[in-house]
């Protein structure tokens, strides 16, 4: 099975990568490390992505932004997914107050982009 996990470096996304990869499935994980932008150096998920690359045999990381519809279309045209686990988000309600447009773009536009790719390609 081919699995796509968005937000692969985050808490839930990284667990999904480890779970499906542990079952022997091929996992592509999308994560552009926006947590570093949102929360500074303490939010950087590079360490977690490196951990997953070292421990999950069939894991491939792509630093793709889910707001980038053209890049998503390219990925979905090249790769068929049996399962999509969407964990990418701007997770902070407090932060959303300070960056409402970026929050909306990541959480709403990113989600609709994924849904449209699934509609067109899956």
PDB file of N, CA and C in Angstrom, residues 17-60:
ATOM      1  N   UNK A  17       3.478   7.894  10.199  1.00  0.00           N
ATOM      2  CA  UNK A  17       4.585   7.402   9.374  1.00  0.00           C
ATOM      3  C   UNK A  17       5.161   6.134   9.993  1.00  0.00           C
ATOM      4  N   UNK A  18       5.462   6.180  11.284  1.00  0.00           N
ATOM      5  CA  UNK A  18       6.046   5.024  11.963  1.00  0.00           C
ATOM      6  C   UNK A  18       5.094   3.823  11.931  1.00  0.00           C
ATOM      7  N   UNK A  19       3.816   4.066  12.123  1.00  0.00           N
ATOM      8  CA  UNK A  19       2.838   2.974  12.143  1.00  0.00           C
ATOM      9  C   UNK A  19       2.739   2.294  10.769  1.00  0.00           C
ATOM     10  N   UNK A  20       2.449   3.070   9.741  1.00  0.00           N
ATOM     11  CA  UNK A  20       2.268   2.471   8.413  1.00  0.00           C
ATOM     12  C   UNK A  20       3.578   1.945   7.846  1.00  0.00           C
ATOM     13  N   UNK A  21       4.667   2.644   8.109  1.00  0.00           N
ATOM     14  CA  UNK A  21       5.973   2.138   7.696  1.00  0.00           C
ATOM     15  C   UNK A  21       6.315   0.854   8.409  1.00  0.00           C
ATOM     16  N   UNK A  22       5.953   0.757   9.686  1.00  0.00           N
ATOM     17  CA  UNK A  22       6.194  -0.462  10.458  1.00  0.00           C
ATOM     18  C   UNK A  22       5.409  -1.655   9.954  1.00  0.00           C
ATOM     19  N   UNK A  23       4.300  -1.383   9.290  1.00  0.00           N
ATOM     20  CA  UNK A  23       3.507  -2.458   8.685  1.00  0.00           C
ATOM     21  C   UNK A  23       4.060  -2.860   7.310  1.00  0.00           C
ATOM     22  N   UNK A  24       5.110  -2.179   6.874  1.00  0.00           N
ATOM     23  CA  UNK A  24       5.736  -2.512   5.599  1.00  0.00           C
ATOM     24  C   UNK A  24       5.212  -1.740   4.408  1.00  0.00           C
ATOM     25  N   UNK A  25       4.416  -0.709   4.667  1.00  0.00           N
ATOM     26  CA  UNK A  25       3.879   0.093   3.570  1.00  0.00           C
ATOM     27  C   UNK A  25       4.870   1.175   3.161  1.00  0.00           C
ATOM     28  N   UNK A  26       4.842   1.552   1.897  1.00  0.00           N
ATOM     29  CA  UNK A  26       5.638   2.677   1.403  1.00  0.00           C
ATOM     30  C   UNK A  26       4.952   3.957   1.859  1.00  0.00           C
ATOM     31  N   UNK A  27       5.714   4.845   2.484  1.00  0.00           N
ATOM     32  CA  UNK A  27       5.149   6.082   3.019  1.00  0.00           C
ATOM     33  C   UNK A  27       5.905   7.281   2.459  1.00  0.00           C
ATOM     34  N   UNK A  28       5.142   8.183   1.865  1.00  0.00           N
ATOM     35  CA  UNK A  28       5.693   9.484   1.498  1.00  0.00           C
ATOM     36  C   UNK A  28       5.168  10.472   2.523  1.00  0.00           C
ATOM     37  N   UNK A  29       6.083  11.198   3.141  1.00  0.00           N
ATOM     38  CA  UNK A  29       5.713  12.171   4.152  1.00  0.00           C
ATOM     39  C   UNK A  29       5.989  13.581   3.672  1.00  0.00           C
ATOM     40  N   UNK A  30       4.952  14.404   3.678  1.00  0.00           N
ATOM     41  CA  UNK A  30       5.110  15.807   3.323  1.00  0.00           C
ATOM     42  C   UNK A  30       5.286  16.624   4.590  1.00  0.00           C
ATOM     43  N   UNK A  31       6.296  17.444   4.632  1.00  0.00           N
ATOM     44  CA  UNK A  31       6.476  18.379   5.740  1.00  0.00           C
ATOM     45  C   UNK A  31       7.479  19.435   5.320  1.00  0.00           C
ATOM     46  N   UNK A  32       7.038  20.683   5.258  1.00  0.00           N
ATOM     47  CA  UNK A  32       7.925  21.783   4.879  1.00  0.00           C
ATOM     48  C   UNK A  32       8.452  22.526   6.102  1.00  0.00           C
ATOM     49  N   UNK A  33       8.267  21.947   7.279  1.00  0.00           N
ATOM     50  CA  UNK A  33       8.812  22.469   8.535  1.00  0.00           C
ATOM     51  C   UNK A  33       8.316  23.879   8.852  1.00  0.00           C
ATOM     52  N   UNK A  34       7.057  24.159   8.576  1.00  0.00           N
ATOM     53  CA  UNK A  34       6.503  25.465   8.929  1.00  0.00           C
ATOM     54  C   UNK A  34       6.420  25.665  10.436  1.00  0.00           C
ATOM     55  N   UNK A  35       6.472  24.570  11.196  1.00  0.00           N
ATOM     56  CA  UNK A  35       6.471  24.727  12.666  1.00  0.00           C
ATOM     57  C   UNK A  35       7.631  25.606  13.103  1.00  0.00           C
ATOM     58  N   UNK A  36       8.749  25.525  12.410  1.00  0.00           N
ATOM     59  CA  UNK A  36       9.894  26.379  12.738  1.00  0.00           C
ATOM     60  C   UNK A  36       9.522  27.844  12.524  1.00  0.00           C
ATOM     61  N   UNK A  37       8.780  28.119  11.444  1.00  0.00           N
ATOM     62  CA  UNK A  37       8.329  29.491  11.175  1.00  0.00           C
ATOM     63  C   UNK A  37       7.307  29.934  12.215  1.00  0.00           C
ATOM     64  N   UNK A  38       6.390  29.045  12.561  1.00  0.00           N
ATOM     65  CA  UNK A  38       5.340  29.390  13.522  1.00  0.00           C
ATOM     66  C   UNK A  38       5.880  29.578  14.934  1.00  0.00           C
ATOM     67  N   UNK A  39       6.782  28.683  15.369  1.00  0.00           N
ATOM     68  CA  UNK A  39       7.167  28.615  16.782  1.00  0.00           C
ATOM     69  C   UNK A  39       8.653  28.833  17.047  1.00  0.00           C
ATOM     70  N   UNK A  40       9.430  29.161  16.015  1.00  0.00           N
ATOM     71  CA  UNK A  40      10.846  29.399  16.212  1.00  0.00           C
ATOM     72  C   UNK A  40      11.636  28.102  16.271  1.00  0.00           C
ATOM     73  N   UNK A  41      12.908  28.179  16.682  1.00  0.00           N
ATOM     74  CA  UNK A  41      13.790  27.006  16.688  1.00  0.00           C
ATOM     75  C   UNK A  41      13.238  25.818  17.489  1.00  0.00           C
ATOM     76  N   UNK A  42      12.483  26.089  18.539  1.00  0.00           N
ATOM     77  CA  UNK A  42      11.905  24.996  19.328  1.00  0.00           C
ATOM     78  C   UNK A  42      10.857  24.193  18.577  1.00  0.00           C
ATOM     79  N   UNK A  43      10.302  24.767  17.505  1.00  0.00           N
ATOM     80  CA  UNK A  43       9.297  24.060  16.719  1.00  0.00           C
ATOM     81  C   UNK A  43       9.863  23.288  15.545  1.00  0.00           C
ATOM     82  N   UNK A  44      11.159  23.388  15.341  1.00  0.00           N
ATOM     83  CA  UNK A  44      11.809  22.737  14.203  1.00  0.00           C
ATOM     84  C   UNK A  44      11.643  21.216  14.286  1.00  0.00           C
ATOM     85  N   UNK A  45      11.150  20.604  13.207  1.00  0.00           N
ATOM     86  CA  UNK A  45      10.906  19.156  13.189  1.00  0.00           C
ATOM     87  C   UNK A  45      11.971  18.378  12.410  1.00  0.00           C
ATOM     88  N   UNK A  46      13.055  19.042  12.048  1.00  0.00           N
ATOM     89  CA  UNK A  46      14.108  18.366  11.289  1.00  0.00           C
ATOM     90  C   UNK A  46      14.579  17.104  11.991  1.00  0.00           C
ATOM     91  N   UNK A  47      14.763  17.178  13.293  1.00  0.00           N
ATOM     92  CA  UNK A  47      15.244  16.013  14.064  1.00  0.00           C
ATOM     93  C   UNK A  47      14.292  14.833  13.909  1.00  0.00           C
ATOM     94  N   UNK A  48      12.996  15.105  13.898  1.00  0.00           N
ATOM     95  CA  UNK A  48      12.011  14.031  13.818  1.00  0.00           C
ATOM     96  C   UNK A  48      11.987  13.420  12.419  1.00  0.00           C
ATOM     97  N   UNK A  49      12.106  14.257  11.403  1.00  0.00           N
ATOM     98  CA  UNK A  49      12.155  13.741  10.035  1.00  0.00           C
ATOM     99  C   UNK A  49      13.401  12.892   9.823  1.00  0.00           C
ATOM    100  N   UNK A  50      14.528  13.322  10.384  1.00  0.00           N
ATOM    101  CA  UNK A  50      15.760  12.525  10.288  1.00  0.00           C
ATOM    102  C   UNK A  50      15.606  11.198  11.019  1.00  0.00           C
ATOM    103  N   UNK A  51      14.947  11.221  12.166  1.00  0.00           N
ATOM    104  CA  UNK A  51      14.693   9.984  12.920  1.00  0.00           C
ATOM    105  C   UNK A  51      13.860   9.012  12.084  1.00  0.00           C
ATOM    106  N   UNK A  52      12.832   9.538  11.430  1.00  0.00           N
ATOM    107  CA  UNK A  52      11.964   8.688  10.602  1.00  0.00           C
ATOM    108  C   UNK A  52      12.725   8.126   9.404  1.00  0.00           C
ATOM    109  N   UNK A  53      13.546   8.956   8.766  1.00  0.00           N
ATOM    110  CA  UNK A  53      14.337   8.470   7.623  1.00  0.00           C
ATOM    111  C   UNK A  53      15.261   7.339   8.042  1.00  0.00           C
ATOM    112  N   UNK A  54      15.792   7.422   9.253  1.00  0.00           N
ATOM    113  CA  UNK A  54      16.723   6.400   9.729  1.00  0.00           C
ATOM    114  C   UNK A  54      16.013   5.138  10.221  1.00  0.00           C
ATOM    115  N   UNK A  55      14.772   5.259  10.669  1.00  0.00           N
ATOM    116  CA  UNK A  55      14.121   4.117  11.314  1.00  0.00           C
ATOM    117  C   UNK A  55      12.989   3.481  10.510  1.00  0.00           C
ATOM    118  N   UNK A  56      12.473   4.159   9.506  1.00  0.00           N
ATOM    119  CA  UNK A  56      11.355   3.631   8.708  1.00  0.00           C
ATOM    120  C   UNK A  56      11.884   3.343   7.307  1.00  0.00           C
ATOM    121  N   UNK A  57      12.000   2.075   7.010  1.00  0.00           N
ATOM    122  CA  UNK A  57      12.684   1.625   5.793  1.00  0.00           C
ATOM    123  C   UNK A  57      12.106   2.212   4.506  1.00  0.00           C
ATOM    124  N   UNK A  58      10.791   2.216   4.375  1.00  0.00           N
ATOM    125  CA  UNK A  58      10.174   2.645   3.113  1.00  0.00           C
ATOM    126  C   UNK A  58       9.569   4.043   3.233  1.00  0.00           C
ATOM    127  N   UNK A  59      10.259   4.935   3.947  1.00  0.00           N
ATOM    128  CA  UNK A  59       9.805   6.319   4.128  1.00  0.00           C
ATOM    129  C   UNK A  59      10.609   7.258   3.245  1.00  0.00           C
ATOM    130  N   UNK A  60       9.886   8.137   2.582  1.00  0.00           N
ATOM    131  CA  UNK A  60      10.526   9.183   1.780  1.00  0.00           C
ATOM    132  C   UNK A  60       9.898  10.513   2.162  1.00  0.00           C
TER     133      UNK A  60
END
